Coordinates of N, CA and C in Angstrom, one line a residue:
X1 N -13.7 35.9 -5.8 CA -12.6 35.0 -6.2 C -11.7 34.9 -5.0
X2 N -11.4 33.6 -4.7 CA -10.5 33.4 -3.5 C -9.0 33.5 -3.9
X3 N -8.2 33.8 -3.0 CA -6.8 34.0 -3.2 C -6.0 32.7 -3.3
X4 N -4.8 32.8 -3.6 CA -3.9 31.6 -3.8 C -3.3 31.2 -2.5
X5 N -3.6 31.8 -1.4 CA -3.0 31.5 -0.1 C -3.1 30.1 0.4
X6 N -4.2 29.4 0.1 CA -4.4 28.0 0.5 C -3.7 27.0 -0.4
X7 N -3.1 27.4 -1.4 CA -2.5 26.4 -2.4 C -1.1 25.9 -1.9
X8 N -0.5 26.6 -1.0 CA 0.9 26.2 -0.6 C 1.8 27.3 -0.7
X9 N 3.1 26.9 -0.7 CA 4.1 28.0 -0.8 C 5.1 27.7 -1.9
X10 N 6.3 27.9 -1.6 CA 7.4 27.8 -2.5 C 7.5 26.4 -3.1
X11 N 7.6 26.3 -4.4 CA 7.7 25.0 -5.1 C 9.1 24.8 -5.7
X12 N 9.7 25.9 -6.1 CA 11.1 25.8 -6.7 C 11.9 27.0 -6.2
X13 N 13.1 26.7 -5.9 CA 14.1 27.7 -5.6 C 15.3 27.6 -6.4
X14 N 15.8 28.7 -6.9 CA 17.0 28.7 -7.8 C 18.2 28.3 -6.9
X15 N 18.1 28.5 -5.6 CA 19.2 28.1 -4.7 C 19.2 26.6 -4.4
X16 N 18.1 26.0 -4.1 CA 18.0 24.6 -3.7 C 17.3 23.7 -4.6
X17 N 16.7 24.2 -5.7 CA 16.0 23.3 -6.6 C 14.5 23.1 -6.1
X18 N 14.0 21.9 -6.4 CA 12.6 21.6 -6.0 C 12.5 21.5 -4.5
X19 N 11.3 22.0 -4.1 CA 11.0 22.0 -2.6 C 9.8 21.1 -2.3
X20 N 9.9 20.4 -1.2 CA 8.8 19.6 -0.7 C 7.6 20.4 -0.3
X21 N 6.4 20.1 -0.8 CA 5.2 21.0 -0.5 C 4.8 20.8 1.0
X22 N 5.1 19.7 1.6 CA 4.7 19.4 2.9 C 5.5 20.1 4.0
X23 N 6.9 19.9 3.9 CA 7.8 20.4 5.0 C 8.5 21.6 4.5
X24 N 8.4 22.1 3.3 CA 9.0 23.3 2.8 C 10.6 23.2 2.8
X25 N 11.1 22.0 2.7 CA 12.5 21.8 2.7 C 12.9 21.3 1.2
X26 N 14.2 21.5 0.9 CA 14.6 21.0 -0.4 C 14.4 19.5 -0.5
X27 N 14.1 18.9 -1.6 CA 13.8 17.5 -1.7 C 15.0 16.6 -1.2
X28 N 16.2 17.1 -1.3 CA 17.3 16.4 -0.9 C 17.3 16.3 0.7
X29 N 16.8 17.2 1.4 CA 16.7 17.2 2.8 C 15.4 17.0 3.4
X30 N 14.4 16.6 2.5 CA 13.0 16.3 3.0 C 13.0 15.2 3.9
X31 N 12.3 15.4 5.0 CA 12.1 14.3 6.0 C 10.7 13.8 6.1
X32 N 9.8 14.2 5.2 CA 8.4 13.7 5.2 C 8.3 12.2 4.9
X33 N 9.1 11.7 3.9 CA 9.0 10.3 3.5 C 9.6 9.5 4.6
X34 N 10.6 10.0 5.3 CA 11.1 9.2 6.4 C 10.2 9.2 7.6
X35 N 9.4 10.2 7.8 CA 8.5 10.3 8.9 C 7.2 9.5 8.6
X36 N 7.0 9.1 7.4 CA 5.8 8.2 7.1 C 6.1 6.8 7.7
X37 N 5.6 6.6 8.9 CA 5.9 5.4 9.6 C 5.0 4.2 9.2
X38 N 5.2 3.1 9.7 CA 4.4 1.9 9.4 C 3.0 2.1 10.0
X39 N 2.0 1.9 9.3 CA 0.6 2.1 9.8 C 0.4 1.2 11.0
X40 N -0.4 1.7 11.9 CA -0.8 0.9 13.1 C -1.7 -0.2 12.8
X41 N -1.5 -1.4 13.3 CA -2.4 -2.5 13.2 C -2.2 -3.4 14.4
X42 N -3.0 -4.4 14.5 CA -2.9 -5.3 15.6 C -1.9 -6.4 15.4
X43 N -1.2 -6.4 14.2 CA -0.2 -7.4 14.0 C -0.6 -8.6 13.2
X44 N -1.9 -8.7 12.9 CA -2.5 -9.8 12.1 C -2.8 -9.3 10.7
X45 N -2.3 -10.1 9.8 CA -2.6 -9.8 8.3 C -3.9 -10.5 8.0
X46 N -4.8 -9.8 7.4 CA -6.1 -10.3 7.0 C -6.2 -10.5 5.5
X47 N -6.9 -11.6 5.1 CA -7.1 -11.9 3.7 C -8.5 -12.2 3.5
X48 N -9.1 -11.6 2.4 CA -10.5 -11.9 2.1 C -10.7 -11.9 0.6
X49 N -11.8 -12.5 0.2 CA -12.2 -12.5 -1.2 C -13.3 -11.5 -1.4
X50 N -13.2 -10.5 -2.3 CA -14.2 -9.5 -2.6 C -14.7 -9.7 -4.0
X51 N -16.1 -9.6 -4.1 CA -16.7 -9.7 -5.5 C -17.6 -8.5 -5.6
X52 N -18.0 -7.8 -4.5 CA -18.9 -6.8 -4.6 C -18.4 -5.5 -5.3
X53 N -19.1 -5.0 -6.3 CA -18.6 -3.8 -7.0 C -17.6 -4.1 -8.1
X54 N -17.4 -5.4 -8.4 CA -16.4 -5.8 -9.3 C -17.0 -6.6 -10.5
X55 N -18.3 -6.5 -10.7 CA -19.0 -7.2 -11.8 C -18.9 -8.7 -11.7
X56 N -18.9 -9.2 -10.4 CA -18.8 -10.6 -10.2 C -17.4 -11.2 -10.2
X57 N -16.4 -10.5 -10.6 CA -15.1 -11.0 -10.6 C -14.5 -11.0 -9.2
X58 N -13.8 -12.0 -8.8 CA -13.3 -12.2 -7.5 C -11.9 -11.5 -7.4
X59 N -11.6 -10.9 -6.3 CA -10.3 -10.2 -6.1 C -9.9 -10.6 -4.6
X60 N -8.7 -11.1 -4.5 CA -8.2 -11.4 -3.1 C -7.6 -10.1 -2.6
X61 N -8.0 -9.7 -1.4 CA -7.6 -8.5 -0.8 C -6.8 -8.8 0.5
X62 N -5.6 -8.2 0.6 CA -4.8 -8.4 1.8 C -4.6 -7.1 2.5
X63 N -4.8 -7.0 3.8 CA -4.6 -5.7 4.5 C -4.1 -6.0 5.9
X64 N -3.6 -5.0 6.5 CA -3.0 -5.1 7.9 C -1.6 -5.5 8.0
X65 N -0.9 -5.4 6.8 CA 0.5 -5.8 6.8 C 1.3 -4.8 7.5
X66 N 2.1 -5.1 8.5 CA 2.9 -4.1 9.2 C 4.2 -3.7 8.5
X67 N 4.1 -3.1 7.3 CA 5.3 -2.7 6.5 C 5.0 -1.3 6.0
X68 N 6.0 -0.6 5.5 CA 5.8 0.7 4.9 C 5.3 0.5 3.4
X69 N 5.2 1.6 2.7 CA 4.6 1.6 1.4 C 5.6 0.9 0.4
X70 N 6.9 1.1 0.5 CA 7.8 0.4 -0.3 C 7.8 -1.1 -0.1
X71 N 7.7 -1.5 1.2 CA 7.6 -2.9 1.5 C 6.3 -3.5 1.1
X72 N 5.2 -2.8 1.1 CA 4.0 -3.3 0.6 C 4.0 -3.5 -0.9
X73 N 4.7 -2.6 -1.6 CA 4.8 -2.8 -3.1 C 5.6 -4.1 -3.4
X74 N 6.7 -4.3 -2.6 CA 7.5 -5.5 -2.8 C 6.7 -6.7 -2.5
X75 N 6.0 -6.7 -1.4 CA 5.2 -7.9 -1.0 C 4.1 -8.2 -2.0
X76 N 3.5 -7.1 -2.5 CA 2.4 -7.3 -3.5 C 3.0 -7.9 -4.8
X77 N 4.2 -7.5 -5.2 CA 4.8 -8.1 -6.4 C 5.1 -9.6 -6.1
X78 N 5.6 -10.0 -4.9 CA 5.8 -11.4 -4.6 C 4.6 -12.2 -4.6
X79 N 3.5 -11.6 -4.0 CA 2.2 -12.4 -4.0 C 1.6 -12.6 -5.4
X80 N 1.7 -11.6 -6.2 CA 1.2 -11.7 -7.6 C 2.0 -12.7 -8.3
X81 N 3.3 -12.8 -8.1 CA 4.1 -13.8 -8.8 C 3.8 -15.2 -8.3
X82 N 3.6 -15.3 -7.0 CA 3.3 -16.6 -6.4 C 2.0 -17.2 -6.9
X83 N 1.0 -16.3 -7.2 CA -0.3 -16.7 -7.7 C -0.3 -16.8 -9.3
X84 N 0.7 -16.2 -9.9 CA 0.7 -16.1 -11.4 C -0.4 -15.3 -12.0
X85 N -0.7 -14.2 -11.3 CA -1.7 -13.3 -11.8 C -1.4 -11.8 -11.6
X86 N -2.3 -11.0 -12.0 CA -2.0 -9.5 -11.8 C -2.6 -9.0 -10.6
X87 N -2.5 -7.7 -10.4 CA -3.1 -7.1 -9.2 C -2.5 -5.7 -9.0
X88 N -2.8 -5.1 -7.9 CA -2.3 -3.8 -7.6 C -2.2 -3.6 -6.1
X89 N -1.5 -2.5 -5.7 CA -1.3 -2.1 -4.3 C -1.9 -0.7 -4.2
X90 N -2.9 -0.5 -3.5 CA -3.5 0.9 -3.3 C -4.2 1.0 -1.9
X91 N -4.1 2.1 -1.4 CA -4.8 2.5 -0.1 C -4.3 1.5 1.0
X92 N -3.1 1.1 1.0 CA -2.6 0.2 2.1 C -3.0 -1.2 2.0
X93 N -3.6 -1.6 0.8 CA -4.1 -2.9 0.6 C -3.5 -3.5 -0.6
X94 N -3.3 -4.8 -0.6 CA -2.8 -5.5 -1.8 C -4.0 -6.3 -2.4
X95 N -4.2 -6.0 -3.7 CA -5.3 -6.7 -4.4 C -4.7 -7.6 -5.5
X96 N -5.0 -8.9 -5.4 CA -4.6 -9.9 -6.3 C -5.8 -10.4 -7.1
X97 N -5.7 -10.4 -8.4 CA -6.9 -10.8 -9.2 C -7.2 -12.2 -9.1
X98 N -8.4 -12.6 -8.9 CA -8.8 -14.0 -8.8 C -9.0 -14.4 -7.3
X99 N -9.5 -15.7 -7.2 CA -9.7 -16.3 -5.9 C -8.4 -17.1 -5.5
X100 N -7.5 -16.4 -4.8 CA -6.2 -17.0 -4.5 C -6.0 -16.9 -3.0
X101 N -7.1 -17.0 -2.2 CA -7.0 -16.7 -0.7 C -6.0 -17.8 -0.1
X102 N -6.2 -19.0 -0.4 CA -5.3 -20.0 0.2 C -3.9 -19.9 -0.2
X103 N -3.6 -19.6 -1.5 CA -2.2 -19.4 -1.9 C -1.6 -18.2 -1.2
X104 N -2.3 -17.1 -1.1 CA -1.8 -15.9 -0.5 C -1.5 -16.2 1.0
X105 N -2.4 -16.8 1.6 CA -2.3 -17.1 3.0 C -1.0 -18.0 3.3
X106 N -0.8 -19.0 2.4 CA 0.4 -19.8 2.6 C 1.7 -19.1 2.3
X107 N 1.7 -18.2 1.3 CA 2.8 -17.4 1.0 C 3.2 -16.4 2.1
X108 N 2.1 -15.9 2.8 CA 2.4 -15.0 3.9 C 2.9 -15.7 5.1
X109 N 2.3 -16.9 5.3 CA 2.8 -17.7 6.5 C 4.3 -18.1 6.3
X110 N 4.7 -18.4 5.1 CA 6.1 -18.8 4.8 C 7.0 -17.6 5.1
X111 N 6.5 -16.4 5.0 CA 7.3 -15.2 5.3 C 7.2 -14.8 6.8
X112 N 6.4 -15.5 7.5 CA 6.4 -15.3 9.0 C 5.3 -14.4 9.5
X113 N 4.4 -14.0 8.7 CA 3.3 -13.2 9.1 C 2.2 -14.0 9.7
X114 N 1.6 -13.5 10.8 CA 0.4 -14.2 11.3 C -0.8 -13.8 10.4
X115 N -1.5 -14.8 9.9 CA -2.6 -14.6 8.9 C -3.9 -15.1 9.4
X116 N -4.9 -14.3 9.1 CA -6.3 -14.8 9.3 C -7.1 -14.5 8.1
X117 N -8.1 -15.4 7.9 CA -9.0 -15.3 6.8 C -10.2 -14.4 7.3
X118 N -10.5 -13.4 6.6 CA -11.6 -12.5 7.0 C -12.8 -12.7 6.1
X119 N -14.0 -12.4 6.5 CA -15.1 -12.6 5.7 C -15.7 -14.0 5.8
X120 N -16.6 -14.3 4.9 CA -17.3 -15.6 5.0 C -16.5 -16.7 4.5

């Protein structure tokens, strides 16, 4: 049986409260979230339509947006509202339900992002 050494360290302290598992600092002074920088990309936002693995249903996928996670959530919400449909933000990509490639590209261009259509 393996020990608990690889599971991490201090989780809670009576002195400081909850502790960040990554930097071992109190959550009030945690700098991990601030250090999570914008992902590296070539500056071009790409949009494609995916149907593979989705039982034939089309999903518009946007990736390469040079913003942080909070900005990506906000942009995803704006794109879903512009298309009048649902979707999600996961793994650094925005997924909008349905074939809305042209609408998404126009909405991104209005916000000043350089956009390319990817795929066929």
